[in-house]
Amino acid sequence: MAAKILDGKAVARELRVGYRERVRALPAPPGLAVVLVGEDPASKVYVRNKVKACAEVGIRSTVIELPAGVTERELIERIVALNEDSAIHGILVQLPLPAHVPVRNVLEAISVEKDVDGFHLYNVGGLVFGDTVFPPCTPYGVQCLLEHAGIEIEGQNVVVVGASNIVGKPMALMLMQKDATVSICHAKTRDLAQFTILADILVVAAGQPNLIVAPMVKTGAVVIDVGINRLPDGRLVGDVDFEGVSRKASYITPVPGGVGPMTVTMLLGNTIASAERAAAQPVASAERAMSGRAPAPA
Ligand code: NAP
């Protein structure tokens, strides 16, 4: 059995066509502010990709570069100013931040209505109720990829390998909202294979090349590889042995070209949704952005 490829690049391209239309329908282009602290080369590449993707659909992006020695206070002051700027609909702080800056304080300073990465505590908490203002981009991208392929989620056994705050945990909550039966595994899980073998849908986000090999996968499973690992020879691979597992799975995501392009695309979608909300309720949105308060749940 050869698995069908879940082509994130192609789905992303298709979604972006619709996004361009939505941007054109707005009274002014959506604005995304990306805050980049320090000189981390990987962060710079990620920011460059996000800026490029924004331009592609007509989102106006602004990169605010701050030195690695920036204080928590200076950084939060910049965010507060962005919260109050009505031309900005999304604010993203590129992680990781330098060790001296408390990440949570910085993320909590972002207005919930502009938290397009979905990392504010309100948005994280909203995942439990299924009413986030912005779903976090990577798990949201995975969900869209599954839905786009018409893969049933309700009632399926889902195993998520990786329990980080930005991928594994929100992924598990989002698929639980879709009525899947979800198990979460992490580095201290004993006998990972006894869980993965039960998965109808296996989502892997551990950052460990070759962690998942064919004998750990049920025949016909849907395998989503979120991992991105750079091997010593320069190759980019996921967490799943693609060659072996693709002979056993029904669907599989490639790395690169699977979840990665979907993550950036969800960021664009969240930013456009924010601009649409602001255009629909200009006064209420501006007031809430100033106060940092969350909108009432839908
Ligand atoms: P992270 O914060 O390092 O979390 C990794 C998670 O995997 C942790 O929960 C860890 O368990 C678990 N883990 C590590 N080794 C394991 C093992 N041998 N067996 C089972 N679980 C194990 O990483 P992350 O930010 O979630 O990212 C995970 C991967 O996805 C990375 O490769 C990252 O580059 C990639 N990523 C891709 C995208 C994309 O758009 N495609 C976006 C974000 C991240 P403990 O909690 O017990 O330590």
Coordinates of N, CA, C and O in Angstrom, one line a residue, residues 106-282:
V106 N 5.5 38.6 28.1 CA 5.5 39.3 26.8 C 4.3 38.8 26.0 O 3.6 39.7 25.4
L107 N 4.0 37.5 26.0 CA 2.9 37.0 25.2 C 1.5 37.6 25.8 O 0.6 37.9 25.1
E108 N 1.5 37.7 27.1 CA 0.2 38.2 27.8 C 0.0 39.7 27.5 O -1.1 40.2 27.7
A109 N 1.1 40.4 27.1 CA 0.9 41.8 26.8 C 0.2 42.0 25.4 O -0.3 43.1 25.2
I110 N 0.2 41.0 24.6 CA -0.4 41.2 23.3 C -1.9 41.2 23.4 O -2.5 40.3 24.1
S111 N -2.6 42.1 22.8 CA -4.0 42.2 22.9 C -4.6 40.8 22.3 O -4.1 40.4 21.3
V112 N -5.5 40.2 23.0 CA -6.1 39.0 22.6 C -6.6 39.0 21.2 O -6.4 38.1 20.4
E113 N -7.1 40.2 20.8 CA -7.7 40.3 19.5 C -6.6 40.4 18.4 O -7.0 40.4 17.2
K114 N -5.4 40.6 18.8 CA -4.3 40.7 17.8 C -3.3 39.5 17.9 O -2.3 39.5 17.2
D115 N -3.6 38.6 18.8 CA -2.7 37.4 19.1 C -2.9 36.4 18.0 O -3.3 35.2 18.3
V116 N -2.4 36.7 16.8 CA -2.6 35.8 15.7 C -1.8 34.5 15.8 O -2.1 33.5 15.0
D117 N -0.8 34.4 16.7 CA -0.1 33.1 16.9 C -0.9 32.2 17.9 O -0.7 31.0 18.0
G118 N -1.9 32.8 18.6 CA -2.8 32.0 19.5 C -2.1 31.6 20.8 O -2.5 30.6 21.4
F119 N -1.0 32.3 21.2 CA -0.3 31.9 22.4 C -0.7 32.6 23.7 O -0.2 32.3 24.7
H120 N -1.6 33.7 23.6 CA -2.0 34.3 24.8 C -2.8 33.4 25.6 O -3.5 32.5 25.1
L121 N -2.7 33.5 26.9 CA -3.4 32.6 27.9 C -4.9 32.5 27.5 O -5.5 31.4 27.7
Y122 N -5.6 33.6 27.1 CA -7.0 33.5 26.8 C -7.2 32.6 25.6 O -8.2 31.8 25.7
N123 N -6.4 32.7 24.6 CA -6.6 31.8 23.5 C -6.2 30.4 23.8 O -6.9 29.5 23.3
V124 N -5.2 30.2 24.6 CA -4.9 28.8 25.0 C -6.0 28.2 25.8 O -6.5 27.1 25.6
G125 N -6.6 29.0 26.8 CA -7.7 28.5 27.6 C -8.9 28.3 26.7 O -9.7 27.3 26.9
G126 N -9.1 29.1 25.7 CA -10.3 29.0 24.8 C -10.3 27.6 24.1 O -11.3 27.2 23.6
L127 N -9.1 27.0 23.9 CA -9.0 25.7 23.3 C -9.8 24.7 24.0 O -10.4 23.7 23.4
V128 N -9.9 24.8 25.3 CA -10.7 23.9 26.2 C -12.2 24.0 25.9 O -12.9 23.0 25.8
F129 N -12.6 25.2 25.6 CA -14.0 25.4 25.3 C -14.3 25.4 23.8 O -15.5 25.4 23.5
G130 N -13.3 25.4 23.0 CA -13.5 25.4 21.6 C -13.9 26.7 21.1 O -14.6 26.8 20.0
D131 N -13.5 27.8 21.7 CA -13.9 29.1 21.2 C -12.7 30.1 21.3 O -12.8 31.3 21.7
T132 N -11.5 29.7 20.9 CA -10.4 30.6 20.8 C -10.7 31.7 19.8 O -11.5 31.5 18.8
V133 N -10.1 32.9 20.0 CA -10.2 33.9 19.0 C -9.3 33.6 17.8 O -9.7 33.7 16.7
F134 N -8.1 33.1 18.2 CA -7.2 32.6 17.1 C -6.6 31.2 17.5 O -6.0 31.1 18.5
P135 N -6.9 30.2 16.7 CA -6.3 28.9 17.0 C -4.8 29.0 16.7 O -4.4 29.6 15.7
P136 N -3.9 28.3 17.5 CA -2.5 28.3 17.2 C -2.2 27.7 15.8 O -2.8 26.7 15.4
C137 N -1.2 28.3 15.1 CA -1.1 28.1 13.6 C -0.7 26.7 13.2 O -1.3 26.2 12.3
T138 N 0.2 26.1 14.0 CA 0.6 24.7 13.5 C -0.5 23.7 13.7 O -0.8 23.0 12.7
P139 N -1.1 23.5 14.9 CA -2.2 22.6 15.0 C -3.3 22.9 14.1 O -4.0 22.0 13.5
Y140 N -3.6 24.2 13.9 CA -4.7 24.6 13.1 C -4.4 24.2 11.6 O -5.3 23.7 10.9
G141 N -3.2 24.3 11.2 CA -2.7 23.9 9.9 C -2.9 22.4 9.7 O -3.4 21.9 8.7
V142 N -2.6 21.6 10.7 CA -2.8 20.1 10.7 C -4.3 19.8 10.5 O -4.7 19.0 9.7
Q143 N -5.1 20.5 11.3 CA -6.6 20.3 11.3 C -7.1 20.6 9.9 O -7.9 19.8 9.3
C144 N -6.7 21.7 9.3 CA -7.1 22.1 8.0 C -6.7 21.1 6.9 O -7.5 20.7 6.0
L145 N -5.5 20.6 7.1 CA -5.0 19.6 6.1 C -5.8 18.3 6.2 O -6.2 17.7 5.1
L146 N -6.2 17.9 7.4 CA -7.0 16.7 7.5 C -8.4 16.9 6.9 O -8.9 16.1 6.1
E147 N -9.0 18.1 7.2 CA -10.3 18.4 6.7 C -10.3 18.6 5.2 O -11.3 18.1 4.5
H148 N -9.3 19.2 4.7 CA -9.2 19.4 3.3 C -9.2 18.1 2.5 O -9.8 17.9 1.4
A149 N -8.5 17.0 3.1 CA -8.5 15.7 2.5 C -9.7 14.9 2.7 O -9.8 13.8 2.3
G150 N -10.7 15.5 3.5 CA -11.9 14.8 3.8 C -11.7 13.6 4.8 O -12.4 12.6 4.8
I151 N -10.6 13.7 5.6 CA -10.3 12.6 6.6 C -11.2 12.8 7.8 O -11.2 13.9 8.4
E152 N -11.9 11.8 8.1 CA -12.8 11.8 9.3 C -12.0 11.9 10.6 O -11.0 11.2 10.8
I153 N -12.5 12.8 11.5 CA -11.8 13.0 12.8 C -12.6 12.4 13.9 O -12.2 11.7 14.8
E154 N -13.9 12.6 13.8 CA -14.9 12.2 14.8 C -14.7 10.7 15.1 O -14.7 9.9 14.1
G155 N -14.6 10.3 16.3 CA -14.6 8.9 16.7 C -13.2 8.2 16.4 O -13.1 7.0 16.8
Q156 N -12.3 8.9 15.8 CA -11.0 8.2 15.5 C -10.1 8.2 16.7 O -10.1 9.1 17.6
N157 N -9.2 7.2 16.7 CA -8.2 7.2 17.8 C -7.0 8.0 17.3 O -6.4 7.7 16.2
V158 N -6.8 9.1 18.0 CA -5.7 10.0 17.6 C -4.6 9.9 18.6 O -4.9 9.9 19.8
V159 N -3.4 9.7 18.2 CA -2.2 9.7 19.1 C -1.3 10.9 18.7 O -1.0 11.0 17.5
V160 N -1.1 11.8 19.7 CA -0.2 12.9 19.4 C 1.1 12.6 20.1 O 1.1 12.4 21.4
V161 N 2.2 12.6 19.4 CA 3.5 12.4 20.0 C 4.2 13.7 20.1 O 4.5 14.4 19.2
G162 N 4.4 14.2 21.4 CA 4.9 15.5 21.6 C 3.9 16.3 22.4 O 2.7 16.2 22.0
A163 N 4.3 16.9 23.5 CA 3.3 17.6 24.4 C 3.7 19.0 24.6 O 3.5 19.5 25.7
S164 N 4.3 19.7 23.6 CA 4.7 21.1 23.8 C 3.5 22.0 23.9 O 2.4 21.6 23.4
N165 N 3.7 23.2 24.5 CA 2.6 24.1 24.6 C 2.1 24.7 23.2 O 1.0 25.1 23.0
I166 N 3.1 24.7 22.2 CA 2.7 25.3 21.0 C 2.2 24.3 19.9 O 1.6 24.7 19.0
V167 N 2.6 23.0 20.1 CA 2.1 22.1 19.1 C 1.3 20.9 19.7 O 0.1 20.8 19.5
G168 N 1.9 20.1 20.5 CA 1.3 18.9 21.0 C 0.0 19.1 21.8 O -1.0 18.5 21.4
K169 N 0.1 19.9 22.8 CA -1.1 20.1 23.7 C -2.2 20.7 22.9 O -3.4 20.2 23.0
P170 N -2.0 21.9 22.2 CA -3.2 22.4 21.5 C -3.7 21.5 20.4 O -4.9 21.5 20.2
M171 N -2.8 20.7 19.8 CA -3.3 19.8 18.8 C -4.3 18.8 19.4 O -5.3 18.5 18.8
A172 N -3.9 18.3 20.6 CA -4.7 17.3 21.2 C -6.1 17.9 21.6 O -7.1 17.3 21.4
L173 N -6.1 19.1 22.1 CA -7.3 19.8 22.5 C -8.2 20.0 21.2 O -9.4 19.8 21.3
M174 N -7.6 20.4 20.2 CA -8.4 20.8 19.0 C -9.0 19.5 18.4 O -10.2 19.5 17.9
L175 N -8.3 18.4 18.4 CA -8.9 17.2 17.8 C -9.9 16.6 18.8 O -10.9 15.9 18.4
M176 N -9.7 16.8 20.1 CA -10.8 16.4 21.1 C -12.1 17.2 20.8 O -13.1 16.6 20.9
Q177 N -11.9 18.5 20.5 CA -13.1 19.3 20.1 C -13.8 18.7 18.9 O -15.0 18.9 18.8
K178 N -13.1 18.0 18.1 CA -13.7 17.4 16.9 C -14.2 15.9 17.2 O -14.3 15.1 16.3
D179 N -14.2 15.6 18.5 CA -14.7 14.3 19.0 C -13.9 13.1 18.6 O -14.4 12.0 18.4
A180 N -12.5 13.3 18.5 CA -11.6 12.2 18.4 C -11.3 11.7 19.8 O -11.5 12.4 20.8
T181 N -10.8 10.5 20.0 CA -10.3 10.0 21.2 C -8.8 10.1 21.2 O -8.1 9.5 20.4
V182 N -8.3 11.0 22.1 CA -6.9 11.4 21.9 C -6.0 10.9 23.1 O -6.4 11.0 24.2
S183 N -4.8 10.4 22.7 CA -3.8 10.1 23.7 C -2.6 11.0 23.4 O -2.3 11.3 22.2
I184 N -1.9 11.5 24.4 CA -0.8 12.3 24.2 C 0.5 11.6 24.8 O 0.4 11.2 25.9
C185 N 1.5 11.5 24.0 CA 2.7 10.9 24.4 C 3.9 11.9 24.5 O 3.8 12.9 23.8
H186 N 4.8 11.7 25.3 CA 6.0 12.6 25.4 C 7.2 11.8 25.7 O 7.2 10.6 25.7
A187 N 8.3 12.5 26.1 CA 9.6 11.8 26.2 C 9.6 10.8 27.3 O 10.4 9.9 27.3
K188 N 8.7 11.0 28.3 CA 8.7 10.0 29.4 C 7.6 8.9 29.3 O 7.4 8.1 30.1
T189 N 7.0 8.9 28.1 CA 6.0 7.8 27.8 C 6.8 6.5 27.8 O 7.8 6.4 27.0
R190 N 6.3 5.5 28.5 CA 6.9 4.2 28.4 C 6.3 3.4 27.2 O 5.1 3.4 27.0
D191 N 7.2 2.8 26.4 CA 6.8 2.0 25.3 C 5.8 2.8 24.3 O 4.6 2.5 24.2
L192 N 6.5 3.8 23.7 CA 5.7 4.6 22.7 C 4.9 3.8 21.7 O 3.8 4.2 21.4
A193 N 5.5 2.7 21.2 CA 4.9 2.0 20.1 C 3.5 1.4 20.6 O 2.6 1.2 19.7
Q194 N 3.4 1.1 21.9 CA 2.1 0.5 22.3 C 0.9 1.5 22.1 O -0.2 1.1 22.0
F195 N 1.3 2.8 22.1 CA 0.2 3.8 21.8 C 0.1 4.1 20.3 O -1.0 4.1 19.8
T196 N 1.3 4.3 19.6 CA 1.2 4.7 18.2 C 0.5 3.6 17.4 O -0.2 4.0 16.4
I197 N 0.7 2.4 17.7 CA 0.1 1.3 16.9 C -1.4 1.3 16.9 O -2.1 0.8 16.0
L198 N -2.0 2.0 17.9 CA -3.5 2.1 18.0 C -4.0 3.3 17.2 O -5.2 3.4 17.1
A199 N -3.1 4.1 16.7 CA -3.6 5.4 16.1 C -4.2 5.2 14.7 O -3.6 4.7 13.8
D200 N -5.5 5.8 14.6 CA -6.0 5.9 13.2 C -5.4 7.2 12.6 O -5.2 7.2 11.4
I201 N -5.2 8.2 13.5 CA -4.5 9.4 13.0 C -3.3 9.6 14.0 O -3.5 9.7 15.2
L202 N -2.1 9.6 13.5 CA -0.9 9.8 14.3 C -0.2 11.1 14.0 O 0.1 11.4 12.8
V203 N -0.2 12.0 15.0 CA 0.5 13.3 14.7 C 1.8 13.3 15.5 O 1.7 13.1 16.7
V204 N 2.9 13.6 14.9 CA 4.2 13.5 15.5 C 4.8 14.8 15.5 O 5.1 15.4 14.5
A205 N 5.1 15.3 16.7 CA 5.8 16.6 16.9 C 6.8 16.6 18.0 O 6.5 17.1 19.1
A206 N 7.8 15.8 17.8 CA 8.8 15.6 18.9 C 10.2 16.2 18.6 O 10.9 16.4 19.5
G207 N 10.5 16.4 17.4 CA 11.8 17.0 17.0 C 12.9 15.9 17.1 O 14.0 16.2 17.5
Q208 N 12.5 14.6 16.8 CA 13.5 13.5 16.8 C 13.4 12.8 15.5 O 12.5 12.0 15.3
P209 N 14.5 12.9 14.7 CA 14.4 12.2 13.4 C 14.3 10.7 13.6 O 14.9 10.1 14.5
N210 N 13.5 10.1 12.7 CA 13.3 8.6 12.7 C 12.7 8.1 14.0 O 12.8 6.9 14.3
L211 N 12.0 8.9 14.7 CA 11.4 8.4 16.0 C 10.3 7.4 15.6 O 10.1 6.4 16.4
I212 N 9.5 7.6 14.5 CA 8.4 6.7 14.2 C 8.8 5.9 13.0 O 9.1 6.5 11.9
V213 N 8.9 4.6 13.2 CA 9.2 3.7 12.0 C 8.0 2.8 11.8 O 7.1 2.6 12.6
A214 N 8.0 2.1 10.6 CA 6.8 1.4 10.1 C 6.2 0.4 11.2 O 5.0 0.4 11.3
P215 N 7.0 -0.4 11.9 CA 6.3 -1.3 12.8 C 5.5 -0.6 13.9 O 4.7 -1.3 14.6
M216 N 5.7 0.7 14.1 CA 5.0 1.4 15.2 C 3.6 1.9 14.6 O 2.9 2.6 15.4
V217 N 3.4 1.7 13.3 CA 2.2 2.4 12.7 C 1.2 1.3 12.3 O 1.6 0.3 11.7
K218 N -0.1 1.6 12.5 CA -1.1 0.7 12.1 C -1.3 0.8 10.6 O -1.2 1.9 10.0
T219 N -1.6 -0.3 9.9 CA -1.8 -0.3 8.5 C -3.0 0.6 8.2 O -4.1 0.5 8.8
G220 N -2.8 1.5 7.3 CA -4.0 2.4 6.9 C -4.1 3.7 7.7 O -5.0 4.5 7.5
A221 N -3.1 3.9 8.7 CA -3.2 5.1 9.5 C -2.9 6.3 8.7 O -2.2 6.3 7.7
V222 N -3.4 7.5 9.2 CA -3.0 8.8 8.7 C -1.9 9.3 9.5 O -2.0 9.4 10.7
V223 N -0.8 9.6 8.9 CA 0.4 10.0 9.6 C 0.8 11.5 9.3 O 1.1 11.8 8.1
I224 N 0.8 12.3 10.3 CA 1.1 13.7 10.1 C 2.4 14.0 10.8 O 2.5 13.9 12.1
D225 N 3.4 14.4 10.1 CA 4.8 14.6 10.6 C 5.0 16.1 10.7 O 5.2 16.8 9.7
V226 N 5.0 16.6 12.0 CA 5.2 18.0 12.2 C 6.7 18.3 12.3 O 7.1 19.5 12.1
G227 N 7.4 17.3 12.7 CA 8.9 17.6 13.0 C 9.6 18.2 11.9 O 9.4 17.9 10.7
I228 N 10.6 19.0 12.2 CA 11.5 19.6 11.3 C 12.9 19.4 11.9 O 13.2 20.0 12.9
N229 N 13.7 18.6 11.3 CA 15.1 18.3 11.8 C 16.1 18.5 10.7 O 15.9 18.0 9.6
R230 N 17.2 19.2 11.0 CA 18.3 19.4 10.1 C 19.3 18.3 10.4 O 19.9 18.3 11.5
L231 N 19.6 17.4 9.5 CA 20.6 16.3 9.7 C 22.0 16.9 9.5 O 22.2 17.9 8.8
P232 N 23.0 16.2 10.1 CA 24.4 16.7 9.9 C 24.8 16.9 8.4 O 25.6 17.8 8.1
D233 N 24.2 16.1 7.5 CA 24.5 16.3 6.1 C 23.7 17.4 5.4 O 23.8 17.6 4.2
G234 N 23.0 18.1 6.2 CA 22.2 19.3 5.7 C 20.8 19.0 5.3 O 20.0 19.9 5.0
R235 N 20.5 17.7 5.2 CA 19.1 17.4 4.8 C 18.1 17.7 5.8 O 18.4 17.7 7.0
L236 N 16.9 18.1 5.4 CA 15.8 18.5 6.3 C 14.8 17.2 6.4 O 14.3 16.8 5.3
V237 N 14.6 16.7 7.5 CA 13.7 15.6 7.7 C 12.7 15.8 8.8 O 12.9 16.6 9.7
G238 N 11.7 15.0 8.8 CA 10.7 15.0 9.9 C 11.1 14.1 11.0 O 12.2 13.7 11.2
D239 N 10.1 13.7 11.8 CA 10.3 12.7 12.9 C 9.9 11.3 12.5 O 10.1 10.3 13.2
V240 N 9.4 11.1 11.2 CA 8.9 9.9 10.8 C 9.8 9.3 9.7 O 10.2 10.1 8.8
D241 N 10.0 8.0 9.7 CA 10.8 7.4 8.6 C 9.8 7.3 7.4 O 9.0 6.4 7.3
F242 N 9.9 8.3 6.5 CA 8.9 8.5 5.5 C 8.9 7.3 4.5 O 7.8 6.8 4.2
E243 N 10.1 6.8 4.1 CA 10.1 5.7 3.2 C 9.3 4.5 3.7 O 8.4 4.0 3.0
G244 N 9.7 4.1 4.9 CA 9.0 2.9 5.5 C 7.6 3.1 5.8 O 6.7 2.3 5.4
V245 N 7.3 4.2 6.5 CA 5.9 4.4 6.9 C 4.9 4.7 5.8 O 3.8 4.3 5.8
S246 N 5.4 5.3 4.7 CA 4.5 5.6 3.6 C 4.1 4.3 2.9 O 3.1 4.3 2.1
R247 N 4.8 3.2 3.1 CA 4.3 1.9 2.5 C 3.2 1.3 3.3 O 2.5 0.4 2.9
K248 N 2.9 1.8 4.5 CA 2.0 1.2 5.4 C 0.7 2.2 5.7 O -0.4 1.7 6.0
A249 N 1.0 3.5 5.6 CA 0.0 4.4 6.0 C -1.0 4.6 4.8 O -0.7 4.2 3.7
S250 N -2.2 5.2 5.1 CA -3.1 5.6 4.0 C -2.8 7.0 3.5 O -2.9 7.3 2.3
Y251 N -2.4 7.9 4.4 CA -2.0 9.2 4.1 C -0.8 9.6 4.9 O -0.6 9.2 6.0
I252 N 0.1 10.4 4.3 CA 1.3 10.9 5.0 C 1.7 12.3 4.6 O 1.4 12.6 3.4
T253 N 2.2 13.1 5.5 CA 2.7 14.4 5.1 C 4.2 14.3 4.8 O 4.9 13.6 5.6
P254 N 4.7 14.9 3.8 CA 6.1 15.0 3.5 C 6.8 16.0 4.4 O 6.1 17.0 4.8
V255 N 8.1 15.9 4.6 CA 8.9 17.0 5.2 C 10.1 17.3 4.3 O 10.8 16.3 4.0
P256 N 10.3 18.4 3.7 CA 9.4 19.6 3.8 C 8.2 19.5 2.9 O 8.1 18.5 2.1
G257 N 7.3 20.4 3.0 CA 6.2 20.5 2.1 C 4.9 19.9 2.6 O 3.9 19.8 1.9
G258 N 4.8 19.6 3.9 CA 3.6 19.1 4.5 C 3.0 20.2 5.5 O 2.3 21.1 5.0
V259 N 3.3 20.0 6.7 CA 2.7 20.9 7.7 C 3.3 22.3 7.7 O 2.6 23.3 7.9
G260 N 4.6 22.4 7.4 CA 5.3 23.7 7.4 C 4.5 24.8 6.6 O 4.2 25.9 7.2
P261 N 4.2 24.6 5.3 CA 3.5 25.7 4.5 C 2.2 26.0 5.1 O 1.7 27.1 5.0
M262 N 1.5 25.0 5.8 CA 0.2 25.2 6.4 C 0.3 26.1 7.6 O -0.6 27.0 7.8
T263 N 1.4 26.0 8.3 CA 1.6 26.9 9.5 C 1.6 28.3 9.1 O 0.9 29.2 9.7
V264 N 2.4 28.7 8.1 CA 2.5 30.1 7.7 C 1.2 30.5 7.1 O 0.7 31.7 7.4
T265 N 0.5 29.6 6.4 CA -0.8 30.0 5.8 C -1.8 30.3 6.9 O -2.7 31.2 6.7
M266 N -1.8 29.5 8.0 CA -2.8 29.8 9.0 C -2.6 31.2 9.7 O -3.5 31.8 10.1
L267 N -1.3 31.5 9.7 CA -0.9 32.9 10.3 C -1.6 34.0 9.4 O -2.1 34.9 9.9
L268 N -1.5 33.8 8.1 CA -2.1 34.7 7.2 C -3.6 34.7 7.4 O -4.2 35.8 7.5
G269 N -4.2 33.5 7.5 CA -5.7 33.4 7.7 C -6.1 34.1 9.0 O -7.1 34.8 9.0
N270 N -5.3 33.9 10.1 CA -5.7 34.5 11.3 C -5.6 36.1 11.2 O -6.4 36.8 11.8
T271 N -4.6 36.5 10.5 CA -4.4 38.0 10.4 C -5.6 38.6 9.6 O -6.1 39.7 9.9
I272 N -6.0 37.9 8.5 CA -7.1 38.4 7.7 C -8.4 38.4 8.5 O -9.2 39.3 8.5
A273 N -8.6 37.3 9.3 CA -9.8 37.2 10.1 C -9.8 38.3 11.1 O -10.9 38.9 11.4
S274 N -8.7 38.7 11.6 CA -8.6 39.8 12.6 C -9.0 41.1 11.9 O -9.8 41.9 12.5
A275 N -8.5 41.3 10.7 CA -8.8 42.6 10.0 C -10.3 42.6 9.6 O -10.9 43.7 9.7
E276 N -10.8 41.5 9.3 CA -12.3 41.4 9.0 C -13.1 41.7 10.2 O -14.1 42.5 10.1
R277 N -12.7 41.2 11.4 CA -13.4 41.5 12.6 C -13.4 43.0 12.9 O -14.4 43.6 13.3
A278 N -12.2 43.6 12.8 CA -12.0 45.0 13.1 C -12.8 45.8 12.1 O -13.4 46.8 12.5
A279 N -12.9 45.4 10.8 CA -13.7 46.2 9.9 C -15.2 46.1 10.2 O -16.0 47.0 9.9
A280 N -15.6 44.9 10.7 CA -17.0 44.7 11.0 C -17.4 45.5 12.3 O -18.6 45.9 12.4
Q281 N -16.5 45.7 13.2 CA -16.8 46.3 14.5 C -15.7 47.3 14.8 O -15.0 47.1 15.8
P282 N -15.6 48.4 14.0 CA -14.4 49.2 14.2 C -14.3 49.8 15.6 O -13.2 49.8 16.2

